[in-house]
Coordinates of C-alpha atoms in Angstrom, one line a residue:
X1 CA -4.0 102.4 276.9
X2 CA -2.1 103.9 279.6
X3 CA 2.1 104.6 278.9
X4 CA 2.9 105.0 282.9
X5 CA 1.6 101.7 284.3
X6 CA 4.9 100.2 285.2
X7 CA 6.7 100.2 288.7
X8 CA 10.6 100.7 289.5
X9 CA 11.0 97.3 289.7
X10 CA 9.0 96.3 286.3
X11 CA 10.7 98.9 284.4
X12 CA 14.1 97.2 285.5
X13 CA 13.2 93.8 284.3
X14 CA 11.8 94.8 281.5
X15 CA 13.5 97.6 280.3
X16 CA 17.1 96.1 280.8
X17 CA 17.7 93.0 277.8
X18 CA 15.4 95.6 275.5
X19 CA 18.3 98.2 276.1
X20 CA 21.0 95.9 276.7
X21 CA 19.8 94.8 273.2
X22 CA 19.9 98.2 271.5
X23 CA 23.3 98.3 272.6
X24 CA 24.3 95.3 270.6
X25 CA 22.4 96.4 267.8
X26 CA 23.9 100.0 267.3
X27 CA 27.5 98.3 268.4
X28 CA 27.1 96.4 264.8
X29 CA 25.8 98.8 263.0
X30 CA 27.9 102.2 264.0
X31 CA 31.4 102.1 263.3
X32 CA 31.8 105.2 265.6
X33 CA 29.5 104.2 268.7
X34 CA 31.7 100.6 268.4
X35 CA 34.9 103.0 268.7
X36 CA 33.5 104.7 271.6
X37 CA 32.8 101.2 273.4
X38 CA 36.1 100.0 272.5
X39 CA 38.1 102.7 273.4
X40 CA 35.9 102.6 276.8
X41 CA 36.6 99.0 277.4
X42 CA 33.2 97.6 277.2
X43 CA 33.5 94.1 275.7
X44 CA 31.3 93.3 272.7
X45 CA 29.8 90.0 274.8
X46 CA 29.7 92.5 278.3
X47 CA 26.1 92.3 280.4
X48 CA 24.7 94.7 282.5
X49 CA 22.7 94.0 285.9
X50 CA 20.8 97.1 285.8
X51 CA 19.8 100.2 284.0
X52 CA 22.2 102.3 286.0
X53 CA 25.3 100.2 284.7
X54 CA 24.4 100.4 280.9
X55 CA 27.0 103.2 278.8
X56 CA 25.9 106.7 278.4
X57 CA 27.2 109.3 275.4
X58 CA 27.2 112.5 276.3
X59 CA 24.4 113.9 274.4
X60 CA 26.5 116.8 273.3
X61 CA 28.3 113.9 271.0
X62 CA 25.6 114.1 268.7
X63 CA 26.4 117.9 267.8
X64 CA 30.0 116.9 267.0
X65 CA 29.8 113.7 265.4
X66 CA 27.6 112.2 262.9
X67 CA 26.6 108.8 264.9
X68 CA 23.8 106.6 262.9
X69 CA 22.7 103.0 262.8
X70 CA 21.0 103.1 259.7
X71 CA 23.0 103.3 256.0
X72 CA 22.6 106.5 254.1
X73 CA 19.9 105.2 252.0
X74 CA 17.7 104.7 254.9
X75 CA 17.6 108.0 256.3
X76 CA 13.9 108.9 255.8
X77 CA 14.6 112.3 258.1
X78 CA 17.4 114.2 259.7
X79 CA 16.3 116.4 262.4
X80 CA 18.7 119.3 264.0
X81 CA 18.6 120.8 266.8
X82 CA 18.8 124.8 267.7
X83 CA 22.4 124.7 268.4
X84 CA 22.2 127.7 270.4
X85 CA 25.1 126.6 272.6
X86 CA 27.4 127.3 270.3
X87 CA 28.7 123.7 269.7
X88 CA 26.8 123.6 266.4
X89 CA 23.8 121.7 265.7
X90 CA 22.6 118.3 266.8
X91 CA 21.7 115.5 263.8
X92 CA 19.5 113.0 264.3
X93 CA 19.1 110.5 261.8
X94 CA 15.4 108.2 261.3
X95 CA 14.3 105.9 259.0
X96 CA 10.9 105.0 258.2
X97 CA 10.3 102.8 261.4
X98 CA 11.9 105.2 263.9
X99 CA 9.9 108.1 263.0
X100 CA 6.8 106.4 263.1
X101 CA 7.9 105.2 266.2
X102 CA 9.0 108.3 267.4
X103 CA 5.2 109.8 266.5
X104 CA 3.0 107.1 267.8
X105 CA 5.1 107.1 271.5
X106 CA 4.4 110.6 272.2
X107 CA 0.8 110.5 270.8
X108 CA 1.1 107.7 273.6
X109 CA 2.3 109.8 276.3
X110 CA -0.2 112.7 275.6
X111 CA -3.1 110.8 275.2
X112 CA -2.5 110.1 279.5
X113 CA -3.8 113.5 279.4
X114 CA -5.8 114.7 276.1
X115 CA -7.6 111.4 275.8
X116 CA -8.5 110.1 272.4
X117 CA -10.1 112.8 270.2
X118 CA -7.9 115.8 269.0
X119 CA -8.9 118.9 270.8
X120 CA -9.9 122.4 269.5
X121 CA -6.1 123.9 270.0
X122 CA -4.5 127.1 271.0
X123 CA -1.1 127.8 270.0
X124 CA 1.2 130.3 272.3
X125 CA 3.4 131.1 269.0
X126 CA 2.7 132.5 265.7
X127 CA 2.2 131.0 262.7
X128 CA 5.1 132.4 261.5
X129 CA 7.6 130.2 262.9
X130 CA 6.0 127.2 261.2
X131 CA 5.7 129.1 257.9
X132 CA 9.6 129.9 257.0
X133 CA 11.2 126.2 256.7
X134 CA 14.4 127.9 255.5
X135 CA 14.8 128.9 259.1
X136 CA 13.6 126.1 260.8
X137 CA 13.7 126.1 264.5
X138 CA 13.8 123.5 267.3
X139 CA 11.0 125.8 268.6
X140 CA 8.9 125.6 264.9
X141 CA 9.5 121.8 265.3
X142 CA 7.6 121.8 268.6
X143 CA 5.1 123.8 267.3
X144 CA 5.0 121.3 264.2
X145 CA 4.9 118.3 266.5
X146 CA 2.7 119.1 268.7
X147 CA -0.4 120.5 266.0
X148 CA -0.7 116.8 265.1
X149 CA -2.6 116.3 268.8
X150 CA -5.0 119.6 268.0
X151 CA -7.7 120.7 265.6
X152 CA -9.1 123.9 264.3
X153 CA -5.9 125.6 265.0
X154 CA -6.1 129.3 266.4
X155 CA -2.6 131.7 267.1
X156 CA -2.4 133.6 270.3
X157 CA 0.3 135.9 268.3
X158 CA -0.4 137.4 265.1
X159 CA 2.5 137.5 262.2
X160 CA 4.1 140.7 264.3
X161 CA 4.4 138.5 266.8
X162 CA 1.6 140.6 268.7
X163 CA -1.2 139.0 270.9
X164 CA -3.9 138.4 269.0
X165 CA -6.6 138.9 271.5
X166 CA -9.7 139.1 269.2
X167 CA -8.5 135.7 267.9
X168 CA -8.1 134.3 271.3
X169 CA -11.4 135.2 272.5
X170 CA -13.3 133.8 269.5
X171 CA -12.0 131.0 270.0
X172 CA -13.0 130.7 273.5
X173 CA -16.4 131.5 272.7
X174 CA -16.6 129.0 269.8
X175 CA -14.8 126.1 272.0
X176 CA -13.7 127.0 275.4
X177 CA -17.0 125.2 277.3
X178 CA -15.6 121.9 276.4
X179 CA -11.9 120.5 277.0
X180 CA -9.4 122.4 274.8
X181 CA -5.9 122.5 274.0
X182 CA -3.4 124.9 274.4
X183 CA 0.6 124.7 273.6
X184 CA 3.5 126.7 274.0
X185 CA 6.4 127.3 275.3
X186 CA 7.2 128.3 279.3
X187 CA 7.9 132.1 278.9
X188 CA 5.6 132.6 276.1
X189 CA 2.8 130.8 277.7
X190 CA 3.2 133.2 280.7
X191 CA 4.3 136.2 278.4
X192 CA 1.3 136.0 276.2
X193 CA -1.5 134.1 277.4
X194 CA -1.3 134.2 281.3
X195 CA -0.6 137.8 280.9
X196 CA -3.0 138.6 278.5
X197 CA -5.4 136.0 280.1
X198 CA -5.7 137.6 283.2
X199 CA -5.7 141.4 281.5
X200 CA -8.7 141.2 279.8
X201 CA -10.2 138.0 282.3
X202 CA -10.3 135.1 280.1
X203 CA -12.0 131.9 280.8
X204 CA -9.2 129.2 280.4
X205 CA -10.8 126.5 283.1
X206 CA -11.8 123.8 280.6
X207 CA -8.0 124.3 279.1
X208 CA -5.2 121.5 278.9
X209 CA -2.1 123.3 278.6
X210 CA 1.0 121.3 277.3
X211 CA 4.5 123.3 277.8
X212 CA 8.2 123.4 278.1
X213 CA 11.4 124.8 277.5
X214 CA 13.0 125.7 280.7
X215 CA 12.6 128.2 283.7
X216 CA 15.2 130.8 283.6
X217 CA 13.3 133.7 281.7
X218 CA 10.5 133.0 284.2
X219 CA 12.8 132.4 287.5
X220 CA 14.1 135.8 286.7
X221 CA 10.2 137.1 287.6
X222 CA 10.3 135.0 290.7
X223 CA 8.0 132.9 288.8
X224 CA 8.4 128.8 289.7
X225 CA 6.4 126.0 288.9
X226 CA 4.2 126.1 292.2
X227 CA 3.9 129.9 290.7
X228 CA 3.1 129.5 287.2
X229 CA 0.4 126.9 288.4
X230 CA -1.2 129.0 291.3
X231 CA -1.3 131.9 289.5
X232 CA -3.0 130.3 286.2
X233 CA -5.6 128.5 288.5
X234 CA -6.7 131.4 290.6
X235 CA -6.7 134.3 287.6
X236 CA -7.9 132.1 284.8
X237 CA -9.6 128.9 286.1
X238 CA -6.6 126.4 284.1
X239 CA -6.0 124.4 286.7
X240 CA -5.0 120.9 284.0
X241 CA -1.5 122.1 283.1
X242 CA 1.6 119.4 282.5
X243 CA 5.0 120.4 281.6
X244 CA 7.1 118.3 280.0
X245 CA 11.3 117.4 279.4
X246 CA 12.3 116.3 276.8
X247 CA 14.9 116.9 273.5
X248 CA 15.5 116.5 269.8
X249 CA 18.5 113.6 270.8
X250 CA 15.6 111.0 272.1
X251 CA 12.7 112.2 269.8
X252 CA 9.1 110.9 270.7
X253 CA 10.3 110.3 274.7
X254 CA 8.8 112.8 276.7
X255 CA 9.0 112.8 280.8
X256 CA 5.3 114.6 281.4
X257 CA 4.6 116.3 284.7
X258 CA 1.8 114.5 286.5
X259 CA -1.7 116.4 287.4
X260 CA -0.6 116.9 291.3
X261 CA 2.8 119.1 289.4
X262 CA 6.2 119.1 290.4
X263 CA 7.0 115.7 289.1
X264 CA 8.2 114.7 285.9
X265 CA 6.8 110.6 285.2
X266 CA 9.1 108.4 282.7
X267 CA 6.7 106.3 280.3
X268 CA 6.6 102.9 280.1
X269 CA 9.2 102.5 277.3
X270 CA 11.7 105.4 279.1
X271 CA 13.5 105.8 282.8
X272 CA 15.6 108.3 283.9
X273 CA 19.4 107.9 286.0
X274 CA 20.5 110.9 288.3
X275 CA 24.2 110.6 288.7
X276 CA 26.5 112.0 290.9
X277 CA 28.7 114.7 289.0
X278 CA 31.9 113.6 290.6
X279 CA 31.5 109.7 291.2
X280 CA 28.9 109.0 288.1
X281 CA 27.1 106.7 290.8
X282 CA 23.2 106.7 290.7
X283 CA 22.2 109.8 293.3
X284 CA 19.5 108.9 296.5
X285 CA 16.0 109.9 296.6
X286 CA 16.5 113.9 297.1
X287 CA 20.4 114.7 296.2
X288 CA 20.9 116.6 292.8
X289 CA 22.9 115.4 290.1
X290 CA 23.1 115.3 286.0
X291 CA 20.3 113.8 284.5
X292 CA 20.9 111.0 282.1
X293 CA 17.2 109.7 280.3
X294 CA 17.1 106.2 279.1
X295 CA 14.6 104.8 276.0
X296 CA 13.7 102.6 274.0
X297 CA 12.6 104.6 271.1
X298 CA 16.3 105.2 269.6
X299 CA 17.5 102.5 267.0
X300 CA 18.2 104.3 264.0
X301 CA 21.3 106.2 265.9
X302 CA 22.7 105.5 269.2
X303 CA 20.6 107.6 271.4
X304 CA 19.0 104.9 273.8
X305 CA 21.1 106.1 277.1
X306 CA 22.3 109.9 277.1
X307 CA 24.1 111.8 279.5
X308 CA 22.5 115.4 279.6
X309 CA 23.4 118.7 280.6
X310 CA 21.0 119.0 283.0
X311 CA 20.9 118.9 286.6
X312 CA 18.3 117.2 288.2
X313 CA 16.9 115.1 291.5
X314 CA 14.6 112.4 292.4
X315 CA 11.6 113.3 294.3
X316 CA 10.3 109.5 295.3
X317 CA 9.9 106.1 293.5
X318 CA 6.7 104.3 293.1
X319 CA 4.9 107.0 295.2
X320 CA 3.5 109.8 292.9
X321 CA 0.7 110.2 290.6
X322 CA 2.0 107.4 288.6
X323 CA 4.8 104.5 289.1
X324 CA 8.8 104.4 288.3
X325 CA 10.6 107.3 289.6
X326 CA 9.7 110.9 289.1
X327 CA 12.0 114.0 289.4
X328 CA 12.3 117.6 288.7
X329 CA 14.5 119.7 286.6
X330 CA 16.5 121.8 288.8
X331 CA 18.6 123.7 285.3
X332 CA 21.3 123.5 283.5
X333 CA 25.1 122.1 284.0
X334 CA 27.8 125.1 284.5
X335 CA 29.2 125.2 281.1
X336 CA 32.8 123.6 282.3
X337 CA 31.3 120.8 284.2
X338 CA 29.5 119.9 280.7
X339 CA 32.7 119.8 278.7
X340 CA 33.7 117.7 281.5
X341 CA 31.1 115.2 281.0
X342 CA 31.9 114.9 277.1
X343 CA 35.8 114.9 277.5
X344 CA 35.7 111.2 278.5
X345 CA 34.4 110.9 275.1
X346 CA 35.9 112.9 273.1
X347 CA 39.1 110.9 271.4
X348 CA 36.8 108.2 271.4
X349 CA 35.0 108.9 268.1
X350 CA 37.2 110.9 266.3

């Protein structure tokens, strides 16, 4: 059953008392969220007459502050993020009913465009990064997360992480004239299989390729998402590919490019708010601003509405390949305008 059926308006009405709801609900149940509400002057009995006008936490909160919903004895799973920023690492807390959650929504979201059967699967890593758990990554995570969706399981990189081109083309010739999967990560999906694709003129046309994880490596080759596509379709027949946004601070939503490109879609249980930098007012139909995603998922910590550190802009609403809103990723927040966004915050939960 499809996860992007629902238009602007539906979302609104629908969406709204589940989130206004969450708020309550973490409000009772984390002493530090309440403190931030508090100190904000959002009354405990406030409403909210739309999406737009429910609180955001900076999402960099979560890698300075331990903020959960659940007591300690429920924490089934803590996940951490990268913390390659250099403001340390975020923590996510789950119990049992949030990670399940967590897993069934994005099996949700894919299945828009895998289908139902789990797919023979390429991975653009190596199987490296999923085999050292001491050292586990954000990036071995995805890799993790994302096997769950494939079968018969083949590396593009060997344990040097080296192509592995033998590898790569017996797996074509043992699956690749029926739909296949193939994950990975922007620049290595370019680096390694595009690359290496085209080199030794692979067959990738009956490939669904899943990525993410940002454009600057790539942007630096004068290599965009009109690009990446383009070039994939004409040199190696892959013309199903879907990028997707999405991050460890709202686990199991993911905003998934629709097949026509250069869109990101919210599911059915997500949205997304693009505010104005200076004002914090929602931004019109093409003007950037930060990106704030909204979901439902969240209810073991306080992670339903989060203020990123991304910039982004609406390209339409209730006009694309699916309905809601759908937008594009334009990069990242200069780093003093993102301390900016948290500031508000910060004596809030100390």
């Amino acid at each position: 059953m499809s996860v992007f059926t629902r238009s602007q308006a539906e979302r609104e009405s629908l969406l709204l008392p589940e989130l206004a709801e969450l708020t309550a609900h973490h409000r009772a149940n984390s002493a530090g969220y309440e403190r931030i509400l508090a100190s904000l002057g959002i009354e405990p009995d406030a409403s909210f007459g739309a999406i737009a006008e429910l609180p955001w936490l900076p999402v960099r909160m979560f890698k300075t502050h331990d903020l959960k919903s659940v007591p300690d004895d429920e924490v089934f799973k803590t996940l951490t993020s990268s913390g390659t920023t250099g403001a340390g690492a975020s923590r996510i807390h789950l119990d049992k009913a949030a990670a399940g959650a967590q897993t069934k929504q994005l099996g949700a979201t894919l299945q828009e465009v895998l289908g139902g059967e789990r797919l023979p699967m390429l991975m653009v890593d190596t199987i490296g990064i999923i085999k050292n758990r001491r050292s586990f990554s954000a990036r071995g995570a995805g890799v993790l997360g994302m096997a769950n969706f494939g079968r018969k399981h083949t590396y593009v990189l060997d344990e040097d992480d080296k192509p592995d081109v033998e590898a790569v083309k017996r797996f074509l010739a043992e699956y690749g004239d029926k739909p296949f999967l193939i994950f990975g990560f922007t620049f290595m999906v370019w680096q390694y299989l595009y690359e290496v694709a085209r080199e030794h003129r692979l067959d990738l046309s009956n490939g669904i390729l899943i990525h993410s994880g940002g454009w600057k490596k790539l942007i630096d080759r004068a290599v965009d998402n009109a690009e990446f596509r383009r070039r994939f379709t004409e040199d190696t027949g892959l013309h199903r590919i879907h990028n997707y946004y999405g991050m460890i601070e709202q686990i199991g939503t993911v905003f998934l490019e629709g097949p026509s490109g250069n869109s990101l879609y919210c599911p059915d249980f997500a949205d997304v708010v693009i505010r104005d930098p200076e004002t914090w007012q929602e931004q019109p139909v093409g003007r950037p601003g930060v990106i704030e995603v909204v979901s439902t998922l969240p209810r073991s910590y306080p992670g339903h509405v989060l203020l990123t550190e991304d910039l982004g802009v609406y390209q339409g609403i209730d006009d694309g390949d699916w309905p809601g809103k759908h937008f594009t990723v334009l990069g990242r927040l200069p780093k003093a305008e993102a301390r900016g966004c948290s500031d508000t915050f910060s004596g809030a939960a100390a």
